[in-house]
CSV table of C-alpha atoms in Angstrom, one decimal:
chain,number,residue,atom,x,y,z
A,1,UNK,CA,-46.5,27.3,-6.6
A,2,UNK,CA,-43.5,25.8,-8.9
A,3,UNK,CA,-43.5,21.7,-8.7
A,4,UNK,CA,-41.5,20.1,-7.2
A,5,UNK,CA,-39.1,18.7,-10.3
A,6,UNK,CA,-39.2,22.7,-12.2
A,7,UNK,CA,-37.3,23.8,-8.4
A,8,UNK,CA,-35.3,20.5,-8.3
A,9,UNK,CA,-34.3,21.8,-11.5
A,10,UNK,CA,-33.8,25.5,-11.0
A,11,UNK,CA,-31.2,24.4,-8.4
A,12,UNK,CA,-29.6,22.2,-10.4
A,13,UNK,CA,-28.5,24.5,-13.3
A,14,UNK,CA,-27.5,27.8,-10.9
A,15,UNK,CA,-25.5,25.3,-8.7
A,16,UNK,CA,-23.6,24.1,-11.9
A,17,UNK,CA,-23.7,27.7,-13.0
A,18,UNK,CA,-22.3,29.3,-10.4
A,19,UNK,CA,-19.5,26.3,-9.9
A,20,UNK,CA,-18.9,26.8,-13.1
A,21,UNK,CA,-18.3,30.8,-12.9
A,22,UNK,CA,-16.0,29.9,-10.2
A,23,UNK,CA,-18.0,31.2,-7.4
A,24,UNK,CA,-17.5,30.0,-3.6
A,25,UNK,CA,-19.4,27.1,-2.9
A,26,UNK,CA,-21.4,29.0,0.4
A,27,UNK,CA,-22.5,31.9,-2.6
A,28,UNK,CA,-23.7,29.1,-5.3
A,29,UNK,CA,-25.4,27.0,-2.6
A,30,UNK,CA,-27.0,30.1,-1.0
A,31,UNK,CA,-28.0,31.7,-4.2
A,32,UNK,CA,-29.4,28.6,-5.8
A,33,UNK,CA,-31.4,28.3,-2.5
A,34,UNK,CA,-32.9,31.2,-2.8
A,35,UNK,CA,-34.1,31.3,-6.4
A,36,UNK,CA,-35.5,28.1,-5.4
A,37,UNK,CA,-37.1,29.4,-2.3
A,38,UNK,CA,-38.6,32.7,-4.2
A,39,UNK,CA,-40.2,30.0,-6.6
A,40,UNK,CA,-42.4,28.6,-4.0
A,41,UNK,CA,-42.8,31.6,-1.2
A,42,UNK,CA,-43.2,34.9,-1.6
A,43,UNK,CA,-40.3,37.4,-1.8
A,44,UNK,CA,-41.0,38.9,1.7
A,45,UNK,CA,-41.8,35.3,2.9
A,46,UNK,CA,-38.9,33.9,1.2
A,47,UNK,CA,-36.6,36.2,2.7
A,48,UNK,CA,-38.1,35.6,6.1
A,49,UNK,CA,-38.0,31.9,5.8
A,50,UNK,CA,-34.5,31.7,4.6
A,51,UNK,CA,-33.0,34.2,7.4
A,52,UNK,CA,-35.2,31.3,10.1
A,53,UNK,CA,-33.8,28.4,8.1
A,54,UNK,CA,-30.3,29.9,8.3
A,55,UNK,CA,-30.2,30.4,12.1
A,56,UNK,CA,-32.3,27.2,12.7
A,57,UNK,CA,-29.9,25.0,10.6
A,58,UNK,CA,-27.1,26.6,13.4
A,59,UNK,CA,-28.8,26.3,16.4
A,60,UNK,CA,-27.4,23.7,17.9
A,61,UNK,CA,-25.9,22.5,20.7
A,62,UNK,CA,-24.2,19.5,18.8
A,63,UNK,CA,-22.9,22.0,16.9
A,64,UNK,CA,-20.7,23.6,19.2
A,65,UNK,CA,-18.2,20.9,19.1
A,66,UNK,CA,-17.0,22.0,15.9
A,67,UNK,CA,-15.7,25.1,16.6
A,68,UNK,CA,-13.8,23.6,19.6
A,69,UNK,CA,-12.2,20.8,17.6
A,70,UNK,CA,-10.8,23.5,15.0
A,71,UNK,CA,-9.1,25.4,17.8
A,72,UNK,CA,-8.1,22.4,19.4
A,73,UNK,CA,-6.6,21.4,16.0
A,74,UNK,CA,-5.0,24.8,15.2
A,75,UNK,CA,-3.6,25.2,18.5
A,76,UNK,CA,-2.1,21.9,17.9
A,77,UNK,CA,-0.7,22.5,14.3
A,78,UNK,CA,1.0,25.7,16.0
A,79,UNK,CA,2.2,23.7,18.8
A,80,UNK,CA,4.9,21.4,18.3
A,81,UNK,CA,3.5,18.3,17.2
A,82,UNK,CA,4.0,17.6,13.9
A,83,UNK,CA,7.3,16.3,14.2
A,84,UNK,CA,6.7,14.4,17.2
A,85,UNK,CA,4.2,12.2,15.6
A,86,UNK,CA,6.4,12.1,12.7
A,87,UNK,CA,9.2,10.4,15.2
A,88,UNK,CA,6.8,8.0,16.7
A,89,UNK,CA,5.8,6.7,13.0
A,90,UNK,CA,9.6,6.3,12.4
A,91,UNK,CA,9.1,3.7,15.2
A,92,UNK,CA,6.3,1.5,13.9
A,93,UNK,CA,7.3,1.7,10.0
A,94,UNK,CA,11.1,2.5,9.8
A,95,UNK,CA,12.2,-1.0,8.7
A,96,UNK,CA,10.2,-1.3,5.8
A,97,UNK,CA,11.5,-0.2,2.2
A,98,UNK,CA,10.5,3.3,1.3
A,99,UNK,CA,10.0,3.5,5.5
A,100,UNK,CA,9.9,7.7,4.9
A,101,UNK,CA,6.5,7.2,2.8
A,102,UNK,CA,5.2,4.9,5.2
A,103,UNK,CA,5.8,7.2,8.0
A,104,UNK,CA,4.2,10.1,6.2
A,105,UNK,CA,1.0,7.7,6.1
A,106,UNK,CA,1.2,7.0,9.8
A,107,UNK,CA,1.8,10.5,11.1
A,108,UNK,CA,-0.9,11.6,8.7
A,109,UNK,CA,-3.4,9.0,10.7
A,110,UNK,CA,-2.0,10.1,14.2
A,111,UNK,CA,-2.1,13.9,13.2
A,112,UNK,CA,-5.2,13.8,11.1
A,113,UNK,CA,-7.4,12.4,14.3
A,114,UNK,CA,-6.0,14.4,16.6
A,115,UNK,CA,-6.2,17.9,14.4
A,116,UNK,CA,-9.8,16.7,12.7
A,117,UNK,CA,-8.3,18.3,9.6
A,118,UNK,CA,-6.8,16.7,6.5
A,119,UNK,CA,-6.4,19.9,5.3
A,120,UNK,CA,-4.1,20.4,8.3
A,121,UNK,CA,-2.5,17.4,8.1
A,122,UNK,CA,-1.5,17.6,4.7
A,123,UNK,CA,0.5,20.3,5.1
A,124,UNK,CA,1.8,19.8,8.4
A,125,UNK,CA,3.3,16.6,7.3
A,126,UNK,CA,3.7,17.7,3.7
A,127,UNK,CA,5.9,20.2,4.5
A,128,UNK,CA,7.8,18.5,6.7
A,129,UNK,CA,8.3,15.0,5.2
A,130,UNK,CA,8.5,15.6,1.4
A,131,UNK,CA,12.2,17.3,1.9
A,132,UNK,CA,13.4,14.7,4.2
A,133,UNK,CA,11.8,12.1,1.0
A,134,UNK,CA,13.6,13.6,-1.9
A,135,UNK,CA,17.2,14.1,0.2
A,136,UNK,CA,16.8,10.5,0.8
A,137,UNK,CA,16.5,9.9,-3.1
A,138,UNK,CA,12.5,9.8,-3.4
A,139,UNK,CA,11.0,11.3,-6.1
A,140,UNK,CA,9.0,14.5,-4.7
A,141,UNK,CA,5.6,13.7,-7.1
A,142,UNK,CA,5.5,10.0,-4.9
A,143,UNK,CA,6.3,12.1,-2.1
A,144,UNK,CA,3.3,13.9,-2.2
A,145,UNK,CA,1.0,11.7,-3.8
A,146,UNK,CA,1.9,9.7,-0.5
A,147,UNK,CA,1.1,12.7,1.2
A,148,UNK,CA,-2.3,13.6,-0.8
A,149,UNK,CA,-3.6,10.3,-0.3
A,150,UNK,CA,-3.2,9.4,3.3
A,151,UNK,CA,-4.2,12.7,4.5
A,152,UNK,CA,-7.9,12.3,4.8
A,153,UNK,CA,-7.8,9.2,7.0
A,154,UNK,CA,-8.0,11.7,9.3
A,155,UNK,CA,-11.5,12.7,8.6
A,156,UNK,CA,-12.8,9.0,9.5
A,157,UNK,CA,-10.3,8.1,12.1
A,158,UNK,CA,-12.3,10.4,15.5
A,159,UNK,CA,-12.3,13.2,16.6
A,160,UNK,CA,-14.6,14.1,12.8
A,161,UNK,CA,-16.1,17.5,12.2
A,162,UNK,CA,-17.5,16.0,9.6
A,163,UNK,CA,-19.6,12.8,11.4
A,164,UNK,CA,-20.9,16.0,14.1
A,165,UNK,CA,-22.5,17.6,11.3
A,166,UNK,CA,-23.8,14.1,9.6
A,167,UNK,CA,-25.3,13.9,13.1
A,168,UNK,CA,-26.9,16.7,12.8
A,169,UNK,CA,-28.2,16.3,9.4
A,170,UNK,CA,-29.2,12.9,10.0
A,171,UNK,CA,-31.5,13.8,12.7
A,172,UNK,CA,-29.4,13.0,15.9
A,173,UNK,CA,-27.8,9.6,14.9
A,174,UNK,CA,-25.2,9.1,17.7
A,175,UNK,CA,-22.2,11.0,17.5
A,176,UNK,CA,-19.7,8.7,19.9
A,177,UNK,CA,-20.9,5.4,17.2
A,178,UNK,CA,-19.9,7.7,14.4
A,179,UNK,CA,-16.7,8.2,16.3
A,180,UNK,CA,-15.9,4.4,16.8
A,181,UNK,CA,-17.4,3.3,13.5
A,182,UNK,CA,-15.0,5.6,11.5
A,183,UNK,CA,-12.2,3.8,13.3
A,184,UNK,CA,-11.4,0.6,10.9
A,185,UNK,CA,-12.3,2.2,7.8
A,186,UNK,CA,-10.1,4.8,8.5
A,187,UNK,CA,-6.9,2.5,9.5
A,188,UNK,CA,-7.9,0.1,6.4
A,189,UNK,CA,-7.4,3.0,4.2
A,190,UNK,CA,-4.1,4.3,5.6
A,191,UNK,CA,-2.7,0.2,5.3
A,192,UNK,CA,-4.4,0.3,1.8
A,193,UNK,CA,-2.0,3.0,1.3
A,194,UNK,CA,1.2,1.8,2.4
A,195,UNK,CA,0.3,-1.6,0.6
A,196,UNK,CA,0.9,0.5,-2.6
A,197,UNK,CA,4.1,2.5,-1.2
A,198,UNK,CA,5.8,-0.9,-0.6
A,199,UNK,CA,5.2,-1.9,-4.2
A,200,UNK,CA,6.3,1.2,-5.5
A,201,UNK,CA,9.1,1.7,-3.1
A,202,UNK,CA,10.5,-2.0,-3.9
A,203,UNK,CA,10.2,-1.0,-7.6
A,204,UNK,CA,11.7,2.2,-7.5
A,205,UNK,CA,14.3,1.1,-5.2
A,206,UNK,CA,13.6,2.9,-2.0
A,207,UNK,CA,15.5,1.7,1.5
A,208,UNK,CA,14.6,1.4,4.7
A,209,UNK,CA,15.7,4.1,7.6
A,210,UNK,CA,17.8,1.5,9.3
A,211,UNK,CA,17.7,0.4,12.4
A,212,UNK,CA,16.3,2.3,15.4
A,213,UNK,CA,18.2,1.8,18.8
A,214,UNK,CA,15.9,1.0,21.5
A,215,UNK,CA,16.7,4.0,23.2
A,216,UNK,CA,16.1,6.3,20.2
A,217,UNK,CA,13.0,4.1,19.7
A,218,UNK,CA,11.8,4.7,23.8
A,219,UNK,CA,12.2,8.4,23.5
A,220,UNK,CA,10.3,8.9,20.2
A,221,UNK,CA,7.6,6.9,21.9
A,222,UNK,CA,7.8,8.7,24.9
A,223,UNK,CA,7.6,12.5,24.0
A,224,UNK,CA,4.8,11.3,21.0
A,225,UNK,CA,2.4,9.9,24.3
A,226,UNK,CA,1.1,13.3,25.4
A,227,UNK,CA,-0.1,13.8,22.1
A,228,UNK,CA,-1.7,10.6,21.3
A,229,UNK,CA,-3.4,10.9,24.8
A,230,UNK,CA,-5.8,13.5,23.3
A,231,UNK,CA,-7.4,10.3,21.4
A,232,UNK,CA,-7.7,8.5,24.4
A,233,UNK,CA,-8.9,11.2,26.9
A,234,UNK,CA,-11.4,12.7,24.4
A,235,UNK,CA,-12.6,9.6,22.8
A,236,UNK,CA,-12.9,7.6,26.3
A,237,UNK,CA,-14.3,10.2,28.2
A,238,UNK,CA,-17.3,10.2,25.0
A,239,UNK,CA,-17.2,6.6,25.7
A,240,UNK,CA,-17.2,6.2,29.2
A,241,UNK,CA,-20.1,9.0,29.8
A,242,UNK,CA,-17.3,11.4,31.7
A,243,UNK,CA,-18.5,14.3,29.1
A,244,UNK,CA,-20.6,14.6,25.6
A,245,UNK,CA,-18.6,15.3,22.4
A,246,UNK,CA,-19.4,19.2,23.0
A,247,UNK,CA,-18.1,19.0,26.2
A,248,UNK,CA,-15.3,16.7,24.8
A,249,UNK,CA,-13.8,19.4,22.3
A,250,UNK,CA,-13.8,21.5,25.0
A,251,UNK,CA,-11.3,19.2,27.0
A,252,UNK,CA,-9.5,18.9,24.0
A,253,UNK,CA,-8.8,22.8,23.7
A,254,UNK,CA,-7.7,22.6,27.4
A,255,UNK,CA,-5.6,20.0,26.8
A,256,UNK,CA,-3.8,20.8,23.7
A,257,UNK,CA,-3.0,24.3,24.9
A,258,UNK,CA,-1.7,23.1,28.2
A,259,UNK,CA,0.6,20.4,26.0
A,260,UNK,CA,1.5,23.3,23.7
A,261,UNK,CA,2.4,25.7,27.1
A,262,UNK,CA,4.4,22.7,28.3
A,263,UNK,CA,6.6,21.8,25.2
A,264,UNK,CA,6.6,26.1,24.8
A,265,UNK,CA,6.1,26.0,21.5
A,266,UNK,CA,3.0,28.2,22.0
A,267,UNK,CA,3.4,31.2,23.9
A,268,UNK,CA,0.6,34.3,25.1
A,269,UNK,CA,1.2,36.5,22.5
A,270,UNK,CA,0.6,33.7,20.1
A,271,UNK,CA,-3.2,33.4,21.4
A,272,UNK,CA,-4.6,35.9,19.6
A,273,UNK,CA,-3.3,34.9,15.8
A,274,UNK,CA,-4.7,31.5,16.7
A,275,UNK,CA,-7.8,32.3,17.6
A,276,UNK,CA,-8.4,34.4,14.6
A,277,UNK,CA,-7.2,31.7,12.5
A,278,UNK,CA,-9.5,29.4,14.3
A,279,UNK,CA,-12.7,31.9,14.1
A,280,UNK,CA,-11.9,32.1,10.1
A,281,UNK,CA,-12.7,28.3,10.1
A,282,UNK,CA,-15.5,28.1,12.2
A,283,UNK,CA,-17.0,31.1,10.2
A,284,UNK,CA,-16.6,29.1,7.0
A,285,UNK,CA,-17.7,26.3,8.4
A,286,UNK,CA,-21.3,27.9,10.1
A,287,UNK,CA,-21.7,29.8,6.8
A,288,UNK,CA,-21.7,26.5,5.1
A,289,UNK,CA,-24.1,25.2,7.0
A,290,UNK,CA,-26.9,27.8,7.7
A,291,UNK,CA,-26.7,28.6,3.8
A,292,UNK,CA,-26.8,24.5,3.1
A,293,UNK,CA,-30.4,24.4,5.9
A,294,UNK,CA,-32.2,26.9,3.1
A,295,UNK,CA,-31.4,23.8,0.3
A,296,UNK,CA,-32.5,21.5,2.4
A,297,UNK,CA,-35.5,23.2,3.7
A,298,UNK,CA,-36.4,24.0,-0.4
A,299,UNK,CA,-36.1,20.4,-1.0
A,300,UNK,CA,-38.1,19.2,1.4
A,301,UNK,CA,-40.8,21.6,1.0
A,302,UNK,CA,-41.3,20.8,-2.2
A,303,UNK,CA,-41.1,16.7,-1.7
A,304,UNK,CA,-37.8,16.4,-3.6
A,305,UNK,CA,-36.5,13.5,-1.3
A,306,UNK,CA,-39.6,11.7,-1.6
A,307,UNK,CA,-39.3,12.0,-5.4
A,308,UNK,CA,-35.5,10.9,-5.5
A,309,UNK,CA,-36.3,8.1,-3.4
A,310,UNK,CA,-39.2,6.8,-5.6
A,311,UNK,CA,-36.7,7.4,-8.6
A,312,UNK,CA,-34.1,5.0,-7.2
A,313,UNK,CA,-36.2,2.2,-6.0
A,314,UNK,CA,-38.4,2.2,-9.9
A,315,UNK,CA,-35.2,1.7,-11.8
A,316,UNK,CA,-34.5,-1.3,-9.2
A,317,UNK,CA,-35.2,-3.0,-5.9
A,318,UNK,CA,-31.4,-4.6,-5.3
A,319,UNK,CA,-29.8,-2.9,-2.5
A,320,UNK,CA,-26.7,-3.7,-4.5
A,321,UNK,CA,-27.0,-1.4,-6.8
A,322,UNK,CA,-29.1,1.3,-5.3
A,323,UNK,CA,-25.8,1.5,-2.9
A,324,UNK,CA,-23.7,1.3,-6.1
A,325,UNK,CA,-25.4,4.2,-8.0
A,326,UNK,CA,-25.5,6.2,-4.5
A,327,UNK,CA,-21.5,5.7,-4.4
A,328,UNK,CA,-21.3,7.1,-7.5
A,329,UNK,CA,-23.5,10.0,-7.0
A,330,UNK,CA,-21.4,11.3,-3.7
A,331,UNK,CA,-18.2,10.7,-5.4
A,332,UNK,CA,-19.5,13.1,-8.1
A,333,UNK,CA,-20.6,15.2,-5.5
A,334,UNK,CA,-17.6,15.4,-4.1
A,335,UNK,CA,-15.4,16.5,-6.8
A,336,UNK,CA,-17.4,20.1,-6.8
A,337,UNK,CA,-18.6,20.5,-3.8
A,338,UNK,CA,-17.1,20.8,-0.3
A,339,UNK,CA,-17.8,17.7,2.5
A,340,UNK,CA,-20.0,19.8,5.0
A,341,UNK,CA,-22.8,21.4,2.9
A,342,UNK,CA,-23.1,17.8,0.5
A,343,UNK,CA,-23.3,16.0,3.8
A,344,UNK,CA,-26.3,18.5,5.2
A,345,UNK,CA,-27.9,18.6,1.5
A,346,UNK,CA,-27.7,14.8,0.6
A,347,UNK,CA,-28.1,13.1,4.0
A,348,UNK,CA,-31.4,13.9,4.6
A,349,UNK,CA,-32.1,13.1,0.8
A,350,UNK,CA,-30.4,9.6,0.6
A,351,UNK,CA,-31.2,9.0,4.0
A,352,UNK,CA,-34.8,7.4,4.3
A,353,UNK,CA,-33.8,6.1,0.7
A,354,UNK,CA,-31.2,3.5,3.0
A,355,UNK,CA,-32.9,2.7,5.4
A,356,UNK,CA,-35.6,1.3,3.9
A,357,UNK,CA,-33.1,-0.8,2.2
A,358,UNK,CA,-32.1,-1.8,6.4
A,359,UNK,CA,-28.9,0.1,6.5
A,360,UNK,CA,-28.3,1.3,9.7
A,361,UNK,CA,-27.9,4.9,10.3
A,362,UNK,CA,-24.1,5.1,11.1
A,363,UNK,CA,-23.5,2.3,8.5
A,364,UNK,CA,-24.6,5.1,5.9
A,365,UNK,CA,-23.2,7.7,7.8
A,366,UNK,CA,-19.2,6.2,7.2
A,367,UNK,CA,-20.0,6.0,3.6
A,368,UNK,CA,-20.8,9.3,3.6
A,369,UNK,CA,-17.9,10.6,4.9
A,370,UNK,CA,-15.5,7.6,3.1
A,371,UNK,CA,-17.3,9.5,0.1
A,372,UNK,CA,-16.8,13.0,0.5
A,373,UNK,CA,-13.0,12.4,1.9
A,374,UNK,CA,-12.2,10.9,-1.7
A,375,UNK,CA,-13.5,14.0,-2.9
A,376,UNK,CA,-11.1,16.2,-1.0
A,377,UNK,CA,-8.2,14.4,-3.0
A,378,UNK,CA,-10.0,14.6,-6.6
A,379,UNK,CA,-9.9,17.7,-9.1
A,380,UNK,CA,-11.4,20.0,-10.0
A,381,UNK,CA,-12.1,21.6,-6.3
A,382,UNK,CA,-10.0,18.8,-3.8
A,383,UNK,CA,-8.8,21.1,-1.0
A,384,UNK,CA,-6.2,18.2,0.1
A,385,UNK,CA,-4.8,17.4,-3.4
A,386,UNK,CA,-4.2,21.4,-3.7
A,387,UNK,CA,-2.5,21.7,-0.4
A,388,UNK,CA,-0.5,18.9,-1.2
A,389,UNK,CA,0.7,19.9,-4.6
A,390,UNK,CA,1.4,23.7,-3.1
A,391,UNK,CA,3.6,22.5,0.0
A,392,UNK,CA,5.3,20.0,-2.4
A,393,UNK,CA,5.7,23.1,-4.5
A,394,UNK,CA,4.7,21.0,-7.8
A,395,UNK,CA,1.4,21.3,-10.2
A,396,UNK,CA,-1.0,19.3,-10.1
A,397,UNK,CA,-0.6,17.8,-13.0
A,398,UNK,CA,2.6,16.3,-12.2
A,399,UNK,CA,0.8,14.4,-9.1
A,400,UNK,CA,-2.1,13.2,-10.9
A,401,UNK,CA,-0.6,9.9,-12.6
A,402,UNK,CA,1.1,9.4,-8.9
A,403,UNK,CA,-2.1,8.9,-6.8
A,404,UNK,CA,-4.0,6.9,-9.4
A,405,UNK,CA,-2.7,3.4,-7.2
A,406,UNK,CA,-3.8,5.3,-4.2
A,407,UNK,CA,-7.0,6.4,-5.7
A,408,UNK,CA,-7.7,2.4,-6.8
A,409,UNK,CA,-6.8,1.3,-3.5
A,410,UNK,CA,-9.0,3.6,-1.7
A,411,UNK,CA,-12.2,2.7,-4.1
A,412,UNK,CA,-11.2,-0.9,-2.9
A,413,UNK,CA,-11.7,0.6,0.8
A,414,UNK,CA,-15.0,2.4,0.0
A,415,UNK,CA,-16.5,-0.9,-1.8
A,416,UNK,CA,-15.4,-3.0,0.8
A,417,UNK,CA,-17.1,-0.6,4.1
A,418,UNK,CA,-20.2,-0.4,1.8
A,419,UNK,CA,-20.9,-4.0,1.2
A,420,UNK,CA,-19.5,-5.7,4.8
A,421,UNK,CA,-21.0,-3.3,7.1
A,422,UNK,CA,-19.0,-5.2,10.0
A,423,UNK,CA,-16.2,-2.7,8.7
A,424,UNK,CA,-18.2,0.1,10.1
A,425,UNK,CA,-20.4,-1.5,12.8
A,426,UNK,CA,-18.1,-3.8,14.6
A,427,UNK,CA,-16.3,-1.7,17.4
A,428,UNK,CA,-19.8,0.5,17.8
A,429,UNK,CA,-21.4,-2.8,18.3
A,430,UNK,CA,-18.9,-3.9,20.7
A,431,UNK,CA,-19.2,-1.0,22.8
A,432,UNK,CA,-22.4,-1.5,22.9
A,433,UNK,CA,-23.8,2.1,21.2
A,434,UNK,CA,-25.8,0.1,18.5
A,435,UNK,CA,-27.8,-3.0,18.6
């Protein structure tokens, strides 16, 4: 049988190499898997282990939440709510200069926890907000880098596909203090965020909207509640014990398609484009992650955690720096490689690595994620930054210089969450969901 550093290798250099050739993520993850599989099994035992590993790695129950949030989150991108949120943003950050930017980053927030998706939310709001911003005398490169950067608060700020399947991965660390714990850092990035749009926006020049009348202001407010309820039914019925987060997406699919019936924006013949649009996602998404299981099962076969671990702790024993060389690892990481199969490849890796260090399990778990979000707004494979730059109808190029104030800013978040884990603990603490 191989050892354990020749197959650490061997799927090293055919990940790079099939990243490189351009190939989906889900075919150089799977493929690397195998020929790392095939080095220590059999081929008919390979085979046979990987096909187990694939439906094993799927299998659960947790698991099922995911493909409820997506439909919850298309049915709501299709329904109507976009501009809604957009309104009710208007309301908290329409008096400050450059108050369109600012309410791109607030609607982003509200839109990216309700949908789960920055993808979504980036071009919900994208499309939307960067025409008002440039008739209003913005330029359309802050525009979106406004839009790029404030779009994955969304993945920290609950309901997060992405904390379900760190749960998972992580051996059942609790989804609900996930949920809460991605609440601050989530908010501290979007106000990180429009710290830098007021600079910019007093520079540049940019007004406020004016004054909102208070009736203008109630009505905003009003038709934006049903929306923002979502949070609040979902997240307190978790909470409160009413229903698990499985049960809890399905609410949400209930309840988004009766709002969407209600405001008719959604109709029956519209059902069947979005649950094909919805199946796409969850298909991608269960790919990911029985392809990911065979990496993981490869690695720990052959001890490769283990042998990372003792890596990390002989070239030092400062938790300091261990957490600032495993920073810099998953923001690598996520510049090439989609959230969901680096969270189910390195979590169980890095893992036992923190908590020997005395880093609590969901402590790790928002770095993760505050990680991998970056990631979706850095080149060369950022899914966010390319949605942005496409519904902006601008290359990328062009919006690169833009978001480097954003991108310092958000570093500033991710050092700050990973050094005071109060950031991350506090509210799961206070409800009680960790000691």
């Amino acid at each position: 049988m191989a050892t354990a550093a020749s197959v650490g290798l061997a799927l090293l250099i055919t990940l790079a190499m099939f990243l490189v050739l351009g190939a989906p993520i889900a075919v150089g993850v799977g493929l690397s898997s195998i020929v790392g599989m095939f080095m220590i099994l059999p081929l008919e035992q390979g085979l046979l282990t990987a096909g187990q590993r694939m439906f094993t790695g799927m299998n659960s129950f947790s698991l099922l939440a995911i493909p409820f949030f997506v439909l919850a989150g298309v049915i709501m991108n299709n329904g109507g709510i976009a501009q809604r949120l957009i309104n009710c943003a208007k309301v908290l950050s329409g008096r400050l200069p450059g108050s369109l930017a600012h309410t791109n980053i607030v609607a982003n927030m509200l839109f990216g926890s309700i949908s789960g998706s920055a993808v979504a939310a980036a071009a919900a709001m994208g499309s939307t907000m960067t025409d008002q911003q440039e008739k209003a005398g913005y330029k359309r490169e802050f525009s979106a880098a406004v839009n790029i950067a404030s779009a994955p608060t969304g993945m920290l700020i609950p309901p997060s596909n992405l904390m379900i399947v760190y749960s998972l991965a992580s051996g059942g660390t609790s989804i609900a203090a996930l949920f809460l714990g991605g609440y601050l850092p989530g908010v501290i990035w979007g106000l990180g965020c429009m710290i830098v749009a007021f600079f910019i926006a007093k520079k540049l020049g940019y007004k406020s909207e004016g004054k909102i009348t208070w009736k203008v202001k109630f009505r905003y407010i009003w038709e934006a509640i049903p929306s923002l309820l979502l949070i609040v039914i979902v997240i307190g019925g978790i909470l409160v014990g009413f229903f698990t987060a499985t049960e809890g997406s399905a609410v949400a699919v209930v309840y988004s398609l009766l709002l969407s019936f209600i405001y008719r924006t959604v109709k029956i013949k519209d059902l069947p484009q979005i649950l094909l649009e919805s199946t796409k996602i969850t298909c991608v998404v269960s790919f990911l992650i029985g392809i990911s299981s065979i990496m993981s099962w490869v690695m720990s076969f052959t001890n490769i955690p283990a042998l990372i671990a003792e890596l990390l702790t002989s070239l030092t024993d400062s938790k300091i720096i261990i957490l600032l060389i495993i920073n810099v690892l998953l923001l690598i990481v996520g510049c090439f490689m989609d959230p969901t199969p680096a969270v189910l490849i390195f979590a169980p890796i890095l893992l036992p690595i923190v908590t020997q260090l005395g880093i609590h399990p969901v402590h790790f778990g928002i770095i993760m994620v505050l990680n991998l979000s970056i990631g979706t707004i850095t080149p060369p494979v950022g899914p966010v930054l390319f949605v942005g730059t496409k519904v902006a109808k601008l290359k990328l190029e062009s919006v690169i210089k833009p978001l480097m104030p954003f991108f310092a800013v958000v570093i500033i978040v991710l050092i700050a969450t990973t050094y005071i884990p109060e950031i991350s603990m506090l509210i799961p603490k206070l409800a009680g969901l960790v000691k």
